[in-house]
């Protein structure tokens, strides 16, 4: 079996952390199995779909490194849906309904009032041909429902949720097409999954009951259903479903200096029994991807955790991956020297200013003499090899200082800061001339 997965966003907004995670799961599974990862643009809703969101979805996936192996758009596939619809209709699996939204709402209220589940009562199936003709003559356009088979329970072995079972008698026949002819999500999705040979439908837990309905659609269309994996939902750091998650997307991550590698590393492992590890390359995430490791409890997304993973990613990024984003003139040696101190790549610019100078250092009065001595020593040592150890070794010998008293005034004078990258890496980059000057000042 060739594994084919699909990520199926509706272009009604930007991607957010929840659907980025779904895209990632689909991508990881396809990569792991040597299969295909498709992007399906669910744009059957012409009013709410926007072209700018289609472009943004592509750009976001690209930034995340989740490039699809193919793309289809539902708006270009209406003829296929129409053909399947006609087939199902001719076999009585799709039927016309004439109730208005208000009538349906009233029926629901009555059922709820009687303590009954608000399941559609199939009144439309009881209409006679004459009644239907009358309604049509009055200009009432039908909407269409898929008729669920009531003869057997619906069940499947979900790759994340385990065995799931639904009683179709407790479910309303889903509306698949509106009176204006437009399509609802449910049927086109199943038609596409069949037509595109989708082997695994990987999506959020919020689709579990849709799956029950769609399983009957696969069956009605004579198709072997795909495997299903419904990952547990994502909650905010407080453990609650949070509105904020819906607004956290690629733009926000970029503004915060988050690398795509960090988003991938965190989201691939969130909610699984594997630890989150700062993998720069996707291979270990791909190799370890396994639905059996997924938990059923909601997974917590914590921005602070993302920032932590990001820092650990930045500490490993090779120069080639960041060179375009570094200040002009900053080279590999400078990058490698400052990298361990960064939370974001953008912070490299601050250390570049420290290397280039001028630095704004205020050193305590009592260290002035010591620094004058240091300036002299800096002029005298051999800079070719390891100037920091040469300098501090010499000063230790001459002044008897050690530890903090030896190092801190030097760091302050040379960088203007009490903390920062390893001075042994930084000092050669500052260089003899600037070092002597800063120690003198
Ligand atoms: N467009 C649907 C959504 O974004 C797709 C669900 C699915 O994966 O089938 O919820």
Short mmCIF file of C-alpha atoms and ligand atoms in Angstrom, two decimals:
data_model
loop_
_atom_site.label_atom_id
_atom_site.label_comp_id
_atom_site.label_asym_id
_atom_site.label_seq_id
_atom_site.Cartn_x
_atom_site.Cartn_y
_atom_site.Cartn_z
CA UNK A 1 0.00 0.00 0.00
CA UNK A 2 1.35 3.45 -0.84
CA UNK A 3 0.71 5.84 1.96
CA UNK A 4 -1.02 9.03 0.88
CA UNK A 5 -1.94 11.67 3.40
CA UNK A 6 -3.61 15.00 2.90
CA UNK A 7 -3.76 18.24 4.78
CA UNK A 8 -7.10 19.87 4.03
CA UNK A 9 -7.40 23.43 5.32
CA UNK A 10 -10.25 25.73 4.39
CA UNK A 11 -8.80 29.00 3.10
CA UNK A 12 -10.95 31.11 5.38
CA UNK A 13 -8.07 32.28 7.54
CA UNK A 14 -4.41 31.77 8.33
CA UNK A 15 -3.02 28.50 9.63
CA UNK A 16 -2.73 28.36 13.40
CA UNK A 17 -0.75 26.14 15.71
CA UNK A 18 -3.51 23.49 15.80
CA UNK A 19 -3.70 22.96 12.07
CA UNK A 20 0.06 23.40 11.66
CA UNK A 21 0.35 20.40 13.96
CA UNK A 22 -2.12 18.45 11.82
CA UNK A 23 -0.16 19.34 8.68
CA UNK A 24 3.02 18.20 10.40
CA UNK A 25 1.54 14.85 11.43
CA UNK A 26 0.41 14.23 7.84
CA UNK A 27 3.81 15.22 6.49
CA UNK A 28 5.70 13.08 9.01
CA UNK A 29 3.64 10.00 8.28
CA UNK A 30 4.05 10.38 4.52
CA UNK A 31 7.81 10.92 4.88
CA UNK A 32 8.18 7.98 7.19
CA UNK A 33 6.35 5.62 4.88
CA UNK A 34 7.91 6.95 1.70
CA UNK A 35 4.47 8.10 0.61
CA UNK A 36 2.84 11.27 -0.63
CA UNK A 37 1.69 14.32 1.29
CA UNK A 38 -1.05 16.28 -0.47
CA UNK A 39 -2.39 19.73 0.14
CA UNK A 40 -6.13 19.86 -0.44
CA UNK A 41 -7.63 23.31 -0.43
CA UNK A 42 -11.17 22.93 0.93
CA UNK A 43 -12.67 25.91 -0.83
CA UNK A 44 -16.20 24.75 -1.55
CA UNK A 45 -17.48 27.71 0.41
CA UNK A 46 -16.95 30.44 -2.19
CA UNK A 47 -18.13 33.20 0.10
CA UNK A 48 -15.75 32.54 2.96
CA UNK A 49 -12.75 31.30 0.97
CA UNK A 50 -10.17 33.88 -0.06
CA UNK A 51 -7.30 33.62 -2.49
CA UNK A 52 -4.94 35.48 -0.17
CA UNK A 53 -5.41 32.71 2.40
CA UNK A 54 -4.62 30.05 -0.21
CA UNK A 55 -1.35 31.88 -0.90
CA UNK A 56 -0.67 32.29 2.80
CA UNK A 57 -1.25 28.58 3.47
CA UNK A 58 1.26 27.65 0.77
CA UNK A 59 3.79 30.17 2.07
CA UNK A 60 3.36 29.02 5.67
CA UNK A 61 3.84 25.35 4.75
CA UNK A 62 6.88 26.32 2.77
CA UNK A 63 8.37 28.23 5.70
CA UNK A 64 7.73 25.24 7.95
CA UNK A 65 9.48 22.97 5.46
CA UNK A 66 6.28 20.95 4.93
CA UNK A 67 6.19 21.22 1.17
CA UNK A 68 3.38 19.15 -0.34
CA UNK A 69 3.97 16.59 -3.07
CA UNK A 70 0.83 17.76 -4.82
CA UNK A 71 -2.08 20.14 -4.48
CA UNK A 72 -5.76 19.94 -5.37
CA UNK A 73 -8.55 22.42 -4.95
CA UNK A 74 -12.09 21.38 -4.24
CA UNK A 75 -13.47 24.30 -6.24
CA UNK A 76 -12.00 22.67 -9.36
CA UNK A 77 -13.58 19.29 -8.66
CA UNK A 78 -17.30 20.05 -8.60
CA UNK A 79 -17.99 17.81 -11.63
CA UNK A 80 -16.70 14.82 -9.69
CA UNK A 81 -18.87 15.63 -6.66
CA UNK A 82 -21.86 16.08 -8.94
CA UNK A 83 -21.34 12.63 -10.49
CA UNK A 84 -21.03 10.92 -7.10
CA UNK A 85 -24.00 12.86 -5.81
CA UNK A 86 -26.16 11.72 -8.74
CA UNK A 87 -25.14 8.11 -8.20
CA UNK A 88 -26.01 8.22 -4.52
CA UNK A 89 -29.23 10.05 -5.23
CA UNK A 90 -30.34 7.53 -7.84
CA UNK A 91 -29.81 4.79 -5.24
CA UNK A 92 -31.81 6.63 -2.62
CA UNK A 93 -28.80 7.33 -0.39
CA UNK A 94 -29.23 11.06 -0.87
CA UNK A 95 -32.67 12.61 -0.57
CA UNK A 96 -34.18 16.08 -0.87
CA UNK A 97 -35.44 17.98 2.15
CA UNK A 98 -37.59 21.10 2.18
CA UNK A 99 -37.60 22.27 5.78
CA UNK A 100 -36.51 25.81 6.47
CA UNK A 101 -33.84 26.53 9.04
CA UNK A 102 -36.54 27.83 11.39
CA UNK A 103 -38.61 24.66 11.07
CA UNK A 104 -35.58 22.52 11.83
CA UNK A 105 -34.75 24.68 14.82
CA UNK A 106 -38.28 24.30 16.13
CA UNK A 107 -38.13 20.51 15.76
CA UNK A 108 -34.88 20.47 17.68
CA UNK A 109 -36.35 22.52 20.50
CA UNK A 110 -39.34 20.21 20.77
CA UNK A 111 -37.14 17.11 20.88
CA UNK A 112 -34.84 18.63 23.48
CA UNK A 113 -37.87 19.72 25.48
CA UNK A 114 -39.06 16.10 25.55
CA UNK A 115 -35.63 14.94 26.62
CA UNK A 116 -34.94 13.35 23.23
CA UNK A 117 -31.70 13.66 21.23
CA UNK A 118 -32.13 16.29 18.50
CA UNK A 119 -31.88 13.86 15.60
CA UNK A 120 -33.44 14.77 12.24
CA UNK A 121 -36.77 12.94 12.03
CA UNK A 122 -36.57 12.13 8.30
CA UNK A 123 -39.91 13.79 7.68
CA UNK A 124 -38.75 14.58 4.14
CA UNK A 125 -38.54 10.85 3.36
CA UNK A 126 -42.26 10.53 4.05
CA UNK A 127 -43.28 13.14 1.49
CA UNK A 128 -45.28 11.80 -1.44
CA UNK A 129 -44.34 12.64 -5.02
CA UNK A 130 -47.33 14.95 -5.16
CA UNK A 131 -46.28 16.81 -2.01
CA UNK A 132 -42.76 17.25 -3.35
CA UNK A 133 -44.07 18.47 -6.70
CA UNK A 134 -46.25 20.99 -4.90
CA UNK A 135 -43.35 22.35 -2.87
CA UNK A 136 -41.20 22.61 -5.99
CA UNK A 137 -44.02 24.36 -7.84
CA UNK A 138 -44.14 26.86 -5.00
CA UNK A 139 -40.45 27.54 -5.70
CA UNK A 140 -39.06 25.76 -2.63
CA UNK A 141 -35.58 24.46 -3.51
CA UNK A 142 -34.49 21.37 -1.58
CA UNK A 143 -31.32 20.85 0.36
CA UNK A 144 -29.96 17.30 0.38
CA UNK A 145 -29.20 14.78 3.07
CA UNK A 146 -27.17 11.60 3.04
CA UNK A 147 -29.28 8.72 4.35
CA UNK A 148 -27.45 6.83 7.05
CA UNK A 149 -27.87 3.07 7.13
CA UNK A 150 -29.34 2.12 10.49
CA UNK A 151 -28.75 -1.61 10.29
CA UNK A 152 -25.38 -1.83 12.02
CA UNK A 153 -23.24 0.18 14.40
CA UNK A 154 -20.44 2.24 12.90
CA UNK A 155 -17.00 1.39 14.18
CA UNK A 156 -13.34 1.72 13.37
CA UNK A 157 -9.98 1.26 14.99
CA UNK A 158 -8.59 4.73 15.28
CA UNK A 159 -4.81 4.88 15.22
CA UNK A 160 -4.82 7.32 18.13
CA UNK A 161 -8.19 6.93 19.86
CA UNK A 162 -8.44 3.15 19.77
CA UNK A 163 -11.76 1.55 18.89
CA UNK A 164 -14.56 4.02 18.22
CA UNK A 165 -18.20 3.09 17.92
CA UNK A 166 -21.27 5.11 17.00
CA UNK A 167 -24.92 4.18 16.75
CA UNK A 168 -26.17 5.68 13.47
CA UNK A 169 -29.70 5.90 14.89
CA UNK A 170 -28.49 8.59 17.25
CA UNK A 171 -27.12 10.70 14.39
CA UNK A 172 -28.91 12.99 11.99
CA UNK A 173 -28.61 12.29 8.30
CA UNK A 174 -26.00 14.87 7.38
CA UNK A 175 -26.83 17.66 4.96
CA UNK A 176 -24.40 17.31 2.06
CA UNK A 177 -25.63 20.03 -0.26
CA UNK A 178 -27.39 23.33 0.27
CA UNK A 179 -30.49 24.53 -1.55
CA UNK A 180 -28.36 26.84 -3.71
CA UNK A 181 -26.40 23.81 -4.96
CA UNK A 182 -23.26 24.54 -2.93
CA UNK A 183 -21.45 21.70 -1.19
CA UNK A 184 -20.94 21.14 2.49
CA UNK A 185 -17.62 19.75 3.59
CA UNK A 186 -18.66 16.17 4.33
CA UNK A 187 -19.30 14.46 0.98
CA UNK A 188 -16.65 16.20 -1.19
CA UNK A 189 -14.06 15.25 1.39
CA UNK A 190 -14.96 11.56 1.21
CA UNK A 191 -15.14 11.70 -2.60
CA UNK A 192 -11.68 13.26 -2.75
CA UNK A 193 -10.19 10.82 -0.29
CA UNK A 194 -11.35 7.99 -2.56
CA UNK A 195 -10.35 9.68 -5.80
CA UNK A 196 -6.89 10.70 -4.56
CA UNK A 197 -6.18 7.33 -3.02
CA UNK A 198 -5.80 8.76 0.47
CA UNK A 199 -4.70 5.92 2.72
CA UNK A 200 -4.65 7.80 6.05
CA UNK A 201 -6.89 10.60 7.22
CA UNK A 202 -5.01 12.35 9.98
CA UNK A 203 -6.87 15.18 11.66
CA UNK A 204 -8.06 16.57 14.97
CA UNK A 205 -10.35 14.90 17.44
CA UNK A 206 -13.06 17.42 16.59
CA UNK A 207 -13.69 15.37 13.43
CA UNK A 208 -14.42 12.06 15.16
CA UNK A 209 -18.18 12.16 14.62
CA UNK A 210 -17.68 13.30 11.01
CA UNK A 211 -15.64 10.16 10.53
CA UNK A 212 -18.56 8.01 11.61
CA UNK A 213 -20.71 9.67 8.96
CA UNK A 214 -18.02 9.60 6.30
CA UNK A 215 -17.38 5.89 6.89
CA UNK A 216 -20.90 5.25 5.69
CA UNK A 217 -20.25 7.45 2.67
CA UNK A 218 -17.15 5.45 1.76
CA UNK A 219 -19.19 2.31 2.05
CA UNK A 220 -22.08 3.72 0.03
CA UNK A 221 -19.61 4.64 -2.72
CA UNK A 222 -18.18 1.13 -2.69
CA UNK A 223 -14.77 2.22 -1.45
CA UNK A 224 -12.45 0.76 1.14
CA UNK A 225 -12.21 3.47 3.82
CA UNK A 226 -8.82 4.93 4.71
CA UNK A 227 -7.21 4.52 8.12
CA UNK A 228 -8.11 7.26 10.56
CA UNK A 229 -6.01 8.97 13.21
CA UNK A 230 -7.61 11.67 15.33
CA UNK A 231 -5.09 13.47 17.46
CA UNK A 232 -6.15 14.90 20.79
CA UNK A 233 -6.81 18.59 20.79
CA UNK A 234 -4.32 21.23 21.75
CA UNK A 235 -4.93 23.40 24.77
CA UNK A 236 -3.22 26.53 26.00
CA UNK A 237 -0.55 26.43 28.69
CA UNK A 238 -3.28 26.77 31.35
CA UNK A 239 -4.74 23.49 30.13
CA UNK A 240 -7.86 25.10 28.71
CA UNK A 241 -8.99 25.40 25.13
CA UNK A 242 -7.75 28.83 24.35
CA UNK A 243 -8.76 31.46 21.87
CA UNK A 244 -5.20 32.62 21.68
CA UNK A 245 -4.07 29.37 20.05
CA UNK A 246 -6.27 30.25 17.11
CA UNK A 247 -4.23 33.38 16.45
CA UNK A 248 -0.78 31.83 16.88
CA UNK A 249 0.57 31.17 13.44
CA UNK A 250 3.63 31.56 11.29
CA UNK A 251 3.56 35.39 11.33
CA UNK A 252 3.62 35.41 15.10
CA UNK A 253 6.41 32.83 15.25
CA UNK A 254 8.52 34.85 12.84
CA UNK A 255 7.99 38.03 14.80
CA UNK A 256 9.14 36.23 17.92
CA UNK A 257 12.26 34.93 16.22
CA UNK A 258 11.05 31.33 16.33
CA UNK A 259 12.69 29.05 13.78
CA UNK A 260 10.60 26.59 11.74
CA UNK A 261 12.78 23.80 13.12
CA UNK A 262 11.62 24.68 16.64
CA UNK A 263 7.96 24.61 15.65
CA UNK A 264 8.46 21.22 14.05
CA UNK A 265 10.47 19.77 16.91
CA UNK A 266 7.93 20.83 19.52
CA UNK A 267 4.72 20.04 17.65
CA UNK A 268 5.95 16.64 16.46
CA UNK A 269 6.34 15.43 20.03
CA UNK A 270 3.67 17.39 21.88
CA UNK A 271 1.06 15.04 23.30
CA UNK A 272 3.21 11.97 22.68
CA UNK A 273 5.10 9.82 25.14
CA UNK A 274 8.40 10.88 23.55
CA UNK A 275 10.35 13.80 24.97
CA UNK A 276 10.54 17.07 23.07
CA UNK A 277 14.05 17.30 21.69
CA UNK A 278 15.62 20.17 19.74
CA UNK A 279 16.14 18.41 16.43
CA UNK A 280 17.32 20.74 13.71
CA UNK A 281 16.94 18.13 11.00
CA UNK A 282 13.59 16.40 10.49
CA UNK A 283 15.01 12.88 10.11
CA UNK A 284 14.82 11.82 13.76
CA UNK A 285 11.27 13.18 13.99
CA UNK A 286 10.33 11.25 10.87
CA UNK A 287 12.01 8.05 12.03
CA UNK A 288 10.36 8.17 15.46
CA UNK A 289 6.90 9.13 14.26
CA UNK A 290 4.36 6.60 15.51
CA UNK A 291 0.68 7.03 16.39
CA UNK A 292 1.14 4.40 19.09
CA UNK A 293 3.13 7.06 21.00
CA UNK A 294 0.25 9.55 20.90
CA UNK A 295 -1.73 10.18 24.07
CA UNK A 296 -5.48 10.60 24.16
CA UNK A 297 -5.47 13.49 26.62
CA UNK A 298 -5.32 17.04 25.27
CA UNK A 299 -1.80 18.24 24.60
CA UNK A 300 -0.62 21.50 26.12
CA UNK A 301 0.97 24.06 23.91
CA UNK A 302 3.15 26.42 25.91
CA UNK A 303 4.84 29.33 24.18
CA UNK A 304 7.53 29.41 26.83
CA UNK A 305 8.39 25.82 25.97
CA UNK A 306 8.55 26.76 22.29
CA UNK A 307 10.97 29.57 23.12
CA UNK A 308 13.13 27.15 25.07
CA UNK A 309 13.24 24.67 22.21
CA UNK A 310 13.98 27.53 19.86
CA UNK A 311 17.04 28.62 21.84
CA UNK A 312 18.36 25.07 21.80
CA UNK A 313 17.80 24.94 18.04
CA UNK A 314 19.54 28.28 17.49
CA UNK A 315 22.57 27.01 19.43
CA UNK A 316 23.03 24.35 16.76
CA UNK A 317 22.25 26.25 13.56
CA UNK A 318 25.12 26.17 11.11
CA UNK A 319 26.31 29.44 9.61
CA UNK A 320 24.90 28.67 6.15
CA UNK A 321 21.39 28.52 7.57
CA UNK A 322 21.58 31.99 9.10
CA UNK A 323 24.10 33.98 7.08
CA UNK A 324 21.42 35.93 5.19
CA UNK A 325 19.93 37.09 8.43
CA UNK A 326 23.14 38.27 10.10
CA UNK A 327 24.48 41.84 10.05
CA UNK A 328 26.73 42.63 7.08
CA UNK A 329 30.28 41.62 7.82
CA UNK A 330 29.44 39.06 10.47
CA UNK A 331 31.20 35.85 9.55
CA UNK A 332 31.18 32.23 10.59
CA UNK A 333 33.64 32.68 13.45
CA UNK A 334 31.51 35.44 14.97
CA UNK A 335 28.36 33.36 14.55
CA UNK A 336 29.90 30.33 16.22
CA UNK A 337 31.24 32.47 19.07
CA UNK A 338 27.92 34.11 19.93
CA UNK A 339 25.50 31.32 18.99
CA UNK A 340 25.51 29.61 22.41
CA UNK A 341 24.21 32.81 24.00
CA UNK A 342 21.27 33.47 21.75
CA UNK A 343 17.55 32.90 22.15
CA UNK A 344 16.91 34.07 18.61
CA UNK A 345 19.06 34.56 15.53
CA UNK A 346 18.20 38.27 15.57
CA UNK A 347 20.01 38.67 18.89
CA UNK A 348 23.27 37.96 17.06
CA UNK A 349 23.19 41.61 15.96
CA UNK A 350 23.63 42.75 19.56
CA UNK A 351 26.79 40.71 19.93
CA UNK A 352 28.00 41.92 16.59
CA UNK A 353 27.76 45.47 17.97
CA UNK A 354 29.73 44.31 20.99
CA UNK A 355 32.46 42.91 18.74
CA UNK A 356 32.53 45.94 16.48
CA UNK A 357 32.13 48.50 19.23
CA UNK A 358 32.11 51.05 20.50
CA UNK A 359 31.02 49.53 23.78
CA UNK A 360 29.61 51.47 26.63
CA UNK A 361 31.42 50.14 29.69
CA UNK A 362 31.24 51.41 33.21
CA UNK A 363 33.84 49.74 35.39
CA UNK A 364 34.17 50.33 39.11
CA UNK A 365 36.73 52.88 40.25
CA UNK A 366 38.78 50.30 42.14
CA UNK A 367 39.42 48.29 38.97
CA UNK A 368 41.00 51.16 37.05
CA UNK A 369 44.54 50.20 37.98
CA UNK A 370 43.90 46.59 37.19
CA UNK A 371 42.55 47.46 33.76
CA UNK A 372 45.53 49.70 32.99
CA UNK A 373 47.69 46.70 33.75
CA UNK A 374 45.43 44.57 31.53
CA UNK A 375 45.76 47.04 28.66
CA UNK A 376 49.50 46.75 28.89
CA UNK A 377 49.36 42.97 29.04
CA UNK A 378 47.02 42.91 26.03
CA UNK A 379 49.63 44.84 24.08
CA UNK A 380 52.33 42.43 25.06
CA UNK A 381 50.82 38.97 24.62
CA UNK A 382 50.84 36.77 21.54
CA UNK A 383 47.47 37.14 19.81
CA UNK A 384 48.00 34.37 17.32
CA UNK A 385 46.81 31.52 19.45
CA UNK A 386 44.56 31.89 22.48
CA UNK A 387 44.76 35.51 23.59
CA UNK A 388 42.18 35.21 26.37
CA UNK A 389 44.15 32.52 28.21
CA UNK A 390 47.39 34.33 27.54
CA UNK A 391 45.94 37.56 28.91
CA UNK A 392 44.28 36.16 32.00
CA UNK A 393 47.26 33.89 32.73
CA UNK A 394 49.59 36.82 32.67
CA UNK A 395 47.32 39.00 34.80
CA UNK A 396 46.84 36.26 37.33
CA UNK A 397 50.57 36.00 37.73
CA UNK A 398 51.13 39.75 37.98
CA UNK A 399 48.21 40.74 40.20
CA UNK A 400 47.44 37.61 42.18
CA UNK A 401 43.76 38.06 41.24
CA UNK A 402 41.68 35.04 40.45
CA UNK A 403 38.11 33.95 39.68
CA UNK A 404 35.57 36.71 39.39
CA UNK A 405 37.96 39.49 40.37
CA UNK A 406 40.25 38.44 37.57
CA UNK A 407 37.63 37.94 34.85
CA UNK A 408 34.68 40.22 35.47
CA UNK A 409 36.39 43.63 35.13
CA UNK A 410 37.89 42.40 31.85
CA UNK A 411 34.56 41.23 30.53
CA UNK A 412 32.90 44.49 31.55
CA UNK A 413 35.54 46.64 29.94
CA UNK A 414 35.76 44.56 26.79
CA UNK A 415 32.06 43.96 26.16
CA UNK A 416 30.19 46.45 28.33
CA UNK A 417 28.29 43.53 29.85
CA UNK A 418 28.64 41.29 32.83
CA UNK A 419 27.57 38.20 30.89
CA UNK A 420 27.86 36.85 27.43
CA UNK A 421 29.60 34.43 25.12
CA UNK A 422 32.77 32.64 26.11
CA UNK A 423 35.51 35.30 26.23
CA UNK A 424 38.02 32.88 24.74
CA UNK A 425 35.87 32.83 21.59
CA UNK A 426 34.99 36.51 21.67
CA UNK A 427 38.36 38.16 22.35
CA UNK A 428 40.08 37.09 19.12
CA UNK A 429 37.11 38.56 17.25
CA UNK A 430 37.36 41.85 19.11
CA UNK A 431 41.05 41.81 18.24
CA UNK A 432 44.10 43.35 19.75
CA UNK A 433 43.62 46.94 18.73
CA UNK A 434 40.06 47.31 19.97
CA UNK A 435 40.81 45.30 23.10
CA UNK A 436 43.71 47.50 24.13
CA UNK A 437 41.64 50.59 23.45
CA UNK A 438 38.67 49.35 25.50
CA UNK A 439 40.87 48.31 28.42
CA UNK A 440 42.54 51.72 28.41
CA UNK A 441 39.30 53.61 28.33
N1 LIG B 1 -11.44 21.43 5.81
C1 LIG B 1 -11.59 20.56 6.93
C2 LIG B 1 -11.07 21.26 8.17
O1 LIG B 1 -10.24 22.13 8.04
C3 LIG B 1 -10.82 19.30 6.68
C4 LIG B 1 -11.02 18.23 7.66
C5 LIG B 1 -10.41 16.93 7.16
O2 LIG B 1 -9.19 16.77 7.34
O3 LIG B 1 -11.11 16.15 6.56
O4 LIG B 1 -11.53 21.00 9.25
#
